[in-house]
Amino acid sequence: MINDKNSQGIVDIIAEYARKQSLFIMAYGTGCGAIEIPPTLTSRYDAERLGIRGAATPRQADVLLITGYLATKSLKRVIRVYEQMQAPKYVIGFGSCTINGGMYWDSYNTINLLDKYIPVDVYINGCMPRPEAVIAGFEKLKELIQSGNALGWKKYEDNLEEYRENQKKVIVNWQMPDYNW
Amino acid sequence: MDLLIKILGALATVVLAFTVGMTYGGLTRKVIARIQNRIGPPWYQNFLDNLKLILKKEAVHHGFMQHVAPLWLIAMSITTLMFIPILKDGAWFTNFNFDGDLILLLYLMVIGSLGMALGAGQTGNPNSAIGVTRGLTQMVGFEIPWVMALVALMIQYETTSITGLMDAAEAQGTWLVFSSPFATIAAILAMPGMFRYSPFDIVGAPAELASGPVSEFGGKYLSTMMTSGAIFAFVKLTLYVDIFFGGASNLVELVVKTFILYMFPVLWGAVSPRFRTEQAVKFFWGWPVLFGIIGLIQASF
Ligand code: SF4
């Protein structure tokens, strides 16, 4: 569903402004790209001036930042974390590994395209992307939020079966409740 | 008509406390950012965070107690706010200023934490349980010098009411910080424990306990707790200013005094690592208690 700017009421515009200016990130940093997150958040690049700050738990987070490759084992945790987050929630895929597998594309236990398993709103290209690129990715996410187009969480709710099917294909021993928010 | 004005007065007080508290929160983040050589978020960042949290479309809870814990907290914050004289001589709406006294306030101020403890317990998150234990332990630590300081004042000026203490300061012409310096030092040293900045951030303990008691609270619950925290910060600061620093006769004076006072735990926190629980308690039972005892001795002679 494309929600163009003209159909947003004043309340929506204020709400989306608050949402985009206050992004609590949950950094899922098992990939090597995670090393670029500390400089992004600390003194050198200071993401806090843009309203981006770390969240301690999934319940408080808005953005799930997947930094790099995901082993099928850790995908399970990512799904749990994602489902525990409170909507509206966004996902940023960080690094080539989340887009096409990167240098792990033919590995036996990593996934190649993150979007098949959880809905990604923004990809940040690079192996690994520098903090400038990360911040540019966040700016893109902010644009999407303001225009009401960052609707990955809705897509996930609507197509839950499809996502589940994909997830169960790679996660061999699925021992989770079928929905865990 | 009278009642209407009273209700409006109470509302105005809450709005004032909320605005000042949230702004202080934002300014604190700015100050800490400048200390770390960053630019930092704008001063209104906390308002945006709060707005975003309340606009979240979901907020899960795991049971009744978790559902009401944030309400409990905010109810307690607003109740304590009602008993605090905001300005001297009733220059702001008086609410219940003259009905309550310090002893009632001492009880009220801990009730919120207890409600929070029950709520956090129900989430079943182990981090919450550890956070709650630490919080209550820390409270045992700082409540002792804090109560000692207040009891010293009560003995010295033979009144338990806040307005009574303010009148005493007016009558003797100096702030109580000069006439009861030891009690003041004890109370001020207990203050970082109440505000939970480093080195006393053992309850939330970012990166260690994943924000402790609040770790399972999101969306509107977190927003309510943030609001309550802002109001309660204002309450505590105003109480300190009222008791020890002669109160304030207008809002500007109040804001200046409370902000300077607030910078004490903030700046200390900005340059400190975190204590362990027993170190925190040891700190409070050391110098602050000693000053409390001296204050008590001074008060009884
Ligand atoms: S994209 Fe490159 S840097 Fe990022 S996780 Fe993959 S291999 Fe590592």
PDB file of C-alpha atoms in Angstrom, chain A residues 14-15 17-19 21-24 41-44 46 48-51 53 56-57 59-62 84-89 153 157 181, chain B residues 29 33 36-42 44-46 48-49 51-53 55-60 62 125 210-211 214-219 222:
ATOM      1  CA  ILE A  14       3.529  15.006  13.652  1.00  0.00           C
ATOM      2  CA  ALA A  15       3.558  11.327  14.610  1.00  0.00           C
ATOM      3  CA  TYR A  17       8.131  13.337  12.681  1.00  0.00           C
ATOM      4  CA  ALA A  18       8.439  12.097  16.261  1.00  0.00           C
ATOM      5  CA  ARG A  19       9.070   8.563  15.030  1.00  0.00           C
ATOM      6  CA  GLN A  21      13.538  11.887  15.057  1.00  0.00           C
ATOM      7  CA  SER A  22      13.716   9.317  17.787  1.00  0.00           C
ATOM      8  CA  LEU A  23      15.151   6.008  16.653  1.00  0.00           C
ATOM      9  CA  PHE A  24      16.205   3.577  19.365  1.00  0.00           C
ATOM     10  CA  LEU A  41      27.302   6.035  18.010  1.00  0.00           C
ATOM     11  CA  THR A  42      30.190   7.583  19.919  1.00  0.00           C
ATOM     12  CA  SER A  43      32.091  10.844  19.764  1.00  0.00           C
ATOM     13  CA  ARG A  44      33.469  10.674  16.239  1.00  0.00           C
ATOM     14  CA  ASP A  46      27.773  11.110  17.170  1.00  0.00           C
ATOM     15  CA  GLU A  48      22.751  10.858  18.989  1.00  0.00           C
ATOM     16  CA  ARG A  49      22.579  14.345  17.503  1.00  0.00           C
ATOM     17  CA  LEU A  50      20.245  12.843  14.894  1.00  0.00           C
ATOM     18  CA  GLY A  51      18.059  11.263  17.535  1.00  0.00           C
ATOM     19  CA  ARG A  53      20.543   6.019  20.278  1.00  0.00           C
ATOM     20  CA  ALA A  56      18.797  -1.902  25.853  1.00  0.00           C
ATOM     21  CA  THR A  57      16.082  -4.394  25.040  1.00  0.00           C
ATOM     22  CA  ARG A  59      10.819  -3.995  23.837  1.00  0.00           C
ATOM     23  CA  GLN A  60      12.173  -0.468  23.816  1.00  0.00           C
ATOM     24  CA  ALA A  61      13.722  -0.529  20.358  1.00  0.00           C
ATOM     25  CA  ASP A  62      12.440   0.839  17.068  1.00  0.00           C
ATOM     26  CA  GLN A  84       9.374  -8.879  20.533  1.00  0.00           C
ATOM     27  CA  MET A  85       9.769  -5.356  19.245  1.00  0.00           C
ATOM     28  CA  GLN A  86       6.759  -3.066  19.394  1.00  0.00           C
ATOM     29  CA  ALA A  87       5.250  -1.811  16.153  1.00  0.00           C
ATOM     30  CA  PRO A  88       5.973   0.383  14.275  1.00  0.00           C
ATOM     31  CA  LYS A  89       9.396  -1.186  13.946  1.00  0.00           C
ATOM     32  CA  TRP A 153       6.227  -4.360  10.079  1.00  0.00           C
ATOM     33  CA  GLU A 157       1.992  -9.073   9.954  1.00  0.00           C
ATOM     34  CA  TRP A 181       5.247 -11.052  20.684  1.00  0.00           C
TER      35      TRP A 181
ATOM     36  CA  ARG B  29      21.997  14.577  27.518  1.00  0.00           C
ATOM     37  CA  ALA B  33      27.482  14.915  25.053  1.00  0.00           C
ATOM     38  CA  GLN B  36      32.310  13.605  25.595  1.00  0.00           C
ATOM     39  CA  ASN B  37      33.191  16.072  22.829  1.00  0.00           C
ATOM     40  CA  ARG B  38      30.015  15.380  20.884  1.00  0.00           C
ATOM     41  CA  ILE B  39      27.326  17.716  19.628  1.00  0.00           C
ATOM     42  CA  GLY B  40      24.534  15.895  21.355  1.00  0.00           C
ATOM     43  CA  PRO B  41      20.802  15.770  20.734  1.00  0.00           C
ATOM     44  CA  PRO B  42      18.654  18.917  20.774  1.00  0.00           C
ATOM     45  CA  TYR B  44      13.750  18.795  23.151  1.00  0.00           C
ATOM     46  CA  GLN B  45      14.900  15.275  22.271  1.00  0.00           C
ATOM     47  CA  ASN B  46      13.215  13.761  25.322  1.00  0.00           C
ATOM     48  CA  LEU B  48      10.215  13.542  20.908  1.00  0.00           C
ATOM     49  CA  ASP B  49      11.221  10.244  22.490  1.00  0.00           C
ATOM     50  CA  LEU B  51       5.856  11.283  21.964  1.00  0.00           C
ATOM     51  CA  LYS B  52       7.166   8.472  19.836  1.00  0.00           C
ATOM     52  CA  LEU B  53       6.796   5.955  22.632  1.00  0.00           C
ATOM     53  CA  LEU B  55       2.418   6.722  19.627  1.00  0.00           C
ATOM     54  CA  LYS B  56       3.660   3.156  19.382  1.00  0.00           C
ATOM     55  CA  LYS B  57       0.931   0.923  18.056  1.00  0.00           C
ATOM     56  CA  GLU B  58       1.585  -1.921  20.462  1.00  0.00           C
ATOM     57  CA  ALA B  59       2.610  -2.376  24.059  1.00  0.00           C
ATOM     58  CA  VAL B  60       2.644  -5.880  25.453  1.00  0.00           C
ATOM     59  CA  HIS B  62       2.546  -9.951  30.949  1.00  0.00           C
ATOM     60  CA  ASN B 125      12.764 -11.135  33.100  1.00  0.00           C
ATOM     61  CA  ALA B 210      19.794  -4.140  29.916  1.00  0.00           C
ATOM     62  CA  SER B 211      18.016  -1.296  31.743  1.00  0.00           C
ATOM     63  CA  VAL B 214      12.191  -1.479  32.795  1.00  0.00           C
ATOM     64  CA  SER B 215      13.602  -4.039  30.397  1.00  0.00           C
ATOM     65  CA  GLU B 216      10.217  -5.537  29.505  1.00  0.00           C
ATOM     66  CA  PHE B 217       8.373  -2.251  29.270  1.00  0.00           C
ATOM     67  CA  GLY B 218       7.879  -0.692  25.878  1.00  0.00           C
ATOM     68  CA  GLY B 219       5.584   1.728  24.103  1.00  0.00           C
ATOM     69  CA  LEU B 222       7.884   3.269  28.896  1.00  0.00           C
TER      70      LEU B 222
END
